[in-house]
Amino acid sequence: MICGLPINPLTSYDEVDTLLFAAEKYEMPGPVSLIRVLLMTPPLLDQPLRLYAAATRCGWEEEAKRASAQSLALNIYAPEHQPTLRKLRTGAVLDLINLHRDRREGIRKRLDEQPFVTGSTMASCPRCRWGIDHHTWRELKYKVVMEMDVRPLGDTVVDVGLTEWPEAIACWDAKCPNTECTCVLYDKVETLRLIRDCIDSLPKTT
């Protein structure tokens, strides 16, 4: 960087950390700006937490937001991510944890509101007024929230879970217990659309 020789691609964040430390120590903004550009190239792009660490350390807001959005595909509470999180500043860690938590709690809150089924555990069939229990819907809601806790992106909920989870299948198969009615209790297509819309409306970056 200093002598004008060709710049080799960066291949690991260990290299990035070493170079950033040296550039900051010797107050070299030029190399820091080059590192900032190189961070947005493969193979560094597939490590959002390391990118987030570098971006928040250097005050790169755009890169930090992109990294936080990519982190939604990760369970940041998993043991393998703890070493990286420990290197972050307190504010940066809190921002990331809050983003993940807000998505989980956001979907939890919205699933307990209209137009979804709300209220008491016992209700009446909309067709024959026979007593029904929404336990299959409650179990599916719980599964959705737990999945959003470990993968807040929500893709595994809408792309797979709501069609393949046992809790989902049981919910869509639920019918009125009155043998003369057997009304299907939940509109699968509409419910899937509403849940997808809820997930799409959740905060996406720090």
Tab-separated table of C-alpha atoms in Angstrom:
chain	number	residue	atom	x	y	z
A	1	MET	CA	0.000	0.000	0.000
A	2	ILE	CA	2.800	2.391	0.847
A	3	CYS	CA	5.365	1.545	-1.841
A	4	GLY	CA	2.982	1.349	-4.791
A	5	LEU	CA	3.263	-2.401	-5.415
A	6	PRO	CA	0.148	-4.328	-6.570
A	7	ILE	CA	-2.442	-4.898	-3.843
A	8	ASN	CA	-3.255	-8.553	-3.235
A	9	PRO	CA	-6.854	-9.445	-2.407
A	10	LEU	CA	-7.616	-9.830	1.275
A	11	THR	CA	-8.607	-13.388	2.083
A	12	SER	CA	-9.272	-13.338	5.826
A	13	TYR	CA	-10.358	-10.998	8.564
A	14	ASP	CA	-7.201	-11.800	10.482
A	15	GLU	CA	-5.372	-9.967	7.709
A	16	VAL	CA	-7.907	-7.155	7.858
A	17	ASP	CA	-7.504	-6.710	11.610
A	18	THR	CA	-3.713	-6.656	11.328
A	19	LEU	CA	-3.744	-4.107	8.511
A	20	LEU	CA	-6.302	-1.884	10.217
A	21	PHE	CA	-4.267	-1.894	13.415
A	22	ALA	CA	-1.127	-0.870	11.526
A	23	ALA	CA	-2.933	1.781	9.457
A	24	GLU	CA	-4.525	3.306	12.536
A	25	LYS	CA	-1.290	3.187	14.514
A	26	TYR	CA	0.630	5.086	11.836
A	27	GLU	CA	-2.353	7.336	10.943
A	28	MET	CA	-2.627	6.256	7.291
A	29	PRO	CA	-6.153	7.065	6.021
A	30	GLY	CA	-5.285	5.929	2.482
A	31	PRO	CA	-4.763	2.253	3.371
A	32	VAL	CA	-7.837	2.361	5.622
A	33	SER	CA	-9.967	3.530	2.678
A	34	LEU	CA	-8.572	0.712	0.515
A	35	ILE	CA	-9.381	-1.844	3.185
A	36	ARG	CA	-12.914	-0.453	3.335
A	37	VAL	CA	-13.361	-1.146	-0.378
A	38	LEU	CA	-11.785	-4.606	-0.219
A	39	LEU	CA	-14.073	-5.656	2.628
A	40	MET	CA	-17.011	-5.583	0.228
A	41	THR	CA	-15.495	-8.267	-2.011
A	42	PRO	CA	-15.456	-12.075	-1.736
A	43	PRO	CA	-14.515	-14.018	0.317
A	44	LEU	CA	-14.979	-11.462	3.097
A	45	LEU	CA	-18.644	-10.759	2.390
A	46	ASP	CA	-19.800	-14.081	3.820
A	47	GLN	CA	-18.657	-13.205	7.356
A	48	PRO	CA	-21.134	-10.543	8.456
A	49	LEU	CA	-20.112	-10.434	12.102
A	50	ARG	CA	-16.454	-9.835	11.256
A	51	LEU	CA	-17.524	-7.181	8.758
A	52	TYR	CA	-19.758	-5.603	11.392
A	53	ALA	CA	-16.869	-5.590	13.855
A	54	ALA	CA	-14.554	-3.834	11.398
A	55	ALA	CA	-17.223	-1.400	10.216
A	56	THR	CA	-18.346	-0.321	13.689
A	57	ARG	CA	-14.722	0.001	14.797
A	58	CYS	CA	-13.972	2.368	11.918
A	59	GLY	CA	-17.285	4.207	11.896
A	60	TRP	CA	-18.385	2.917	8.468
A	61	GLU	CA	-22.160	3.233	8.759
A	62	GLU	CA	-23.145	1.831	5.355
A	63	GLU	CA	-21.008	-1.278	5.782
A	64	ALA	CA	-22.232	-1.723	9.364
A	65	LYS	CA	-25.859	-1.615	8.234
A	66	ARG	CA	-25.192	-4.124	5.471
A	67	ALA	CA	-23.404	-6.439	7.894
A	68	SER	CA	-26.203	-6.169	10.453
A	69	ALA	CA	-28.748	-7.094	7.781
A	70	GLN	CA	-26.644	-10.105	6.747
A	71	SER	CA	-26.311	-11.149	10.384
A	72	LEU	CA	-30.045	-11.886	10.472
A	73	ALA	CA	-29.249	-15.244	8.877
A	74	LEU	CA	-27.173	-16.144	11.938
A	75	ASN	CA	-27.928	-17.201	15.474
A	76	ILE	CA	-25.653	-14.638	17.100
A	77	TYR	CA	-26.116	-16.357	20.471
A	78	ALA	CA	-24.412	-19.531	19.227
A	79	PRO	CA	-21.066	-20.298	20.935
A	80	GLU	CA	-19.049	-20.013	17.713
A	81	HIS	CA	-19.939	-16.317	17.399
A	82	GLN	CA	-19.059	-15.292	20.940
A	83	PRO	CA	-15.357	-14.551	20.270
A	84	THR	CA	-16.297	-12.035	17.563
A	85	LEU	CA	-19.022	-10.397	19.646
A	86	ARG	CA	-16.622	-9.974	22.561
A	87	LYS	CA	-14.413	-7.792	20.355
A	88	LEU	CA	-17.201	-5.329	19.620
A	89	ARG	CA	-17.794	-2.102	21.439
A	90	THR	CA	-20.632	-2.240	23.928
A	91	GLY	CA	-22.861	0.035	21.843
A	92	ALA	CA	-22.308	-2.002	18.686
A	93	VAL	CA	-23.136	-5.266	20.473
A	94	LEU	CA	-26.291	-3.786	21.966
A	95	ASP	CA	-27.423	-2.442	18.598
A	96	LEU	CA	-27.019	-5.882	17.029
A	97	ILE	CA	-28.724	-7.727	19.875
A	98	ASN	CA	-31.567	-5.198	19.817
A	99	LEU	CA	-32.066	-5.705	16.078
A	100	HIS	CA	-32.341	-9.472	16.496
A	101	ARG	CA	-34.563	-9.161	19.563
A	102	ASP	CA	-36.834	-6.552	17.976
A	103	ARG	CA	-37.520	-8.829	15.015
A	104	ARG	CA	-38.402	-11.734	17.288
A	105	GLU	CA	-40.567	-9.641	19.596
A	106	GLY	CA	-42.058	-7.797	16.633
A	107	ILE	CA	-43.407	-10.962	15.084
A	108	ARG	CA	-44.572	-12.205	18.491
A	109	LYS	CA	-46.584	-9.020	19.051
A	110	ARG	CA	-48.120	-8.978	15.582
A	111	LEU	CA	-49.198	-12.611	15.717
A	112	ASP	CA	-51.195	-11.734	18.837
A	113	GLU	CA	-53.058	-8.945	17.049
A	114	GLN	CA	-55.834	-8.764	14.471
A	115	PRO	CA	-56.320	-10.099	11.839
A	116	PHE	CA	-54.769	-13.171	13.483
A	117	VAL	CA	-56.698	-15.218	16.014
A	118	THR	CA	-56.536	-13.501	19.399
A	119	GLY	CA	-58.267	-13.663	22.754
A	120	SER	CA	-59.164	-16.627	24.924
A	121	THR	CA	-58.094	-20.196	24.309
A	122	MET	CA	-61.689	-21.272	23.677
A	123	ALA	CA	-63.782	-19.877	20.844
A	124	SER	CA	-66.617	-20.814	18.527
A	125	CYS	CA	-66.638	-22.230	15.020
A	126	PRO	CA	-67.457	-19.399	12.593
A	127	ARG	CA	-69.925	-21.631	10.779
A	128	CYS	CA	-71.813	-23.697	13.371
A	129	ARG	CA	-70.777	-21.930	16.623
A	130	TRP	CA	-69.519	-25.217	18.078
A	131	GLY	CA	-66.814	-24.798	20.721
A	132	ILE	CA	-63.274	-24.956	19.345
A	133	ASP	CA	-59.769	-24.674	20.807
A	134	HIS	CA	-57.080	-22.756	18.951
A	135	HIS	CA	-54.235	-24.878	20.352
A	136	THR	CA	-52.812	-25.696	16.900
A	137	TRP	CA	-52.532	-21.988	16.097
A	138	ARG	CA	-50.874	-21.274	19.457
A	139	GLU	CA	-48.332	-24.036	18.861
A	140	LEU	CA	-47.561	-22.702	15.384
A	141	LYS	CA	-47.137	-19.157	16.717
A	142	TYR	CA	-44.698	-20.421	19.336
A	143	LYS	CA	-42.727	-22.300	16.666
A	144	VAL	CA	-42.538	-19.174	14.473
A	145	VAL	CA	-41.258	-17.041	17.351
A	146	MET	CA	-38.646	-19.633	18.359
A	147	GLU	CA	-37.421	-19.901	14.765
A	148	MET	CA	-37.146	-16.115	14.531
A	149	ASP	CA	-35.023	-16.211	17.670
A	150	VAL	CA	-32.376	-18.446	16.074
A	151	ARG	CA	-32.677	-17.067	12.519
A	152	PRO	CA	-34.282	-13.610	12.584
A	153	LEU	CA	-34.140	-13.271	8.806
A	154	GLY	CA	-37.403	-15.212	8.698
A	155	ASP	CA	-36.731	-17.036	5.432
A	156	THR	CA	-36.917	-20.445	7.086
A	157	VAL	CA	-40.337	-19.499	8.428
A	158	VAL	CA	-41.991	-18.377	5.202
A	159	ASP	CA	-40.116	-20.548	2.692
A	160	VAL	CA	-40.185	-23.869	4.535
A	161	GLY	CA	-41.592	-23.802	8.031
A	162	LEU	CA	-45.156	-22.688	7.360
A	163	THR	CA	-45.638	-25.508	4.886
A	164	GLU	CA	-43.491	-28.329	6.299
A	165	TRP	CA	-43.340	-28.010	10.100
A	166	PRO	CA	-45.552	-30.533	11.930
A	167	GLU	CA	-47.066	-27.589	13.818
A	168	ALA	CA	-47.970	-25.912	10.517
A	169	ILE	CA	-49.469	-29.047	8.997
A	170	ALA	CA	-51.556	-29.598	12.137
A	171	CYS	CA	-52.756	-25.992	12.020
A	172	TRP	CA	-53.821	-26.074	8.376
A	173	ASP	CA	-55.536	-29.447	8.911
A	174	ALA	CA	-57.480	-28.242	11.976
A	175	LYS	CA	-61.244	-28.468	11.586
A	176	CYS	CA	-64.334	-27.888	13.664
A	177	PRO	CA	-64.896	-30.941	15.926
A	178	ASN	CA	-68.585	-30.962	15.039
A	179	THR	CA	-68.912	-33.945	12.678
A	180	GLU	CA	-71.799	-32.261	10.900
A	181	CYS	CA	-69.662	-29.200	10.160
A	182	THR	CA	-65.887	-29.965	9.890
A	183	CYS	CA	-65.213	-26.386	8.826
A	184	VAL	CA	-61.519	-25.666	8.179
A	185	LEU	CA	-60.464	-23.287	10.948
A	186	TYR	CA	-57.577	-21.424	9.304
A	187	ASP	CA	-57.065	-19.998	5.836
A	188	LYS	CA	-53.593	-21.271	4.961
A	189	VAL	CA	-52.977	-19.064	1.914
A	190	GLU	CA	-54.105	-15.847	3.594
A	191	THR	CA	-52.307	-16.616	6.851
A	192	LEU	CA	-49.049	-17.292	5.006
A	193	ARG	CA	-49.405	-14.006	3.161
A	194	LEU	CA	-50.069	-12.077	6.362
A	195	ILE	CA	-47.108	-13.630	8.187
A	196	ARG	CA	-44.822	-12.901	5.236
A	197	ASP	CA	-46.004	-9.283	5.227
A	198	CYS	CA	-45.349	-9.030	8.967
A	199	ILE	CA	-41.811	-10.346	8.601
A	200	ASP	CA	-41.141	-8.036	5.642
A	201	SER	CA	-42.181	-5.033	7.742
A	202	LEU	CA	-39.775	-5.753	10.605
A	203	PRO	CA	-36.591	-3.656	11.048
A	204	LYS	CA	-33.780	-4.918	8.810
A	205	THR	CA	-30.661	-3.056	9.973
A	206	THR	CA	-29.180	-1.451	13.076
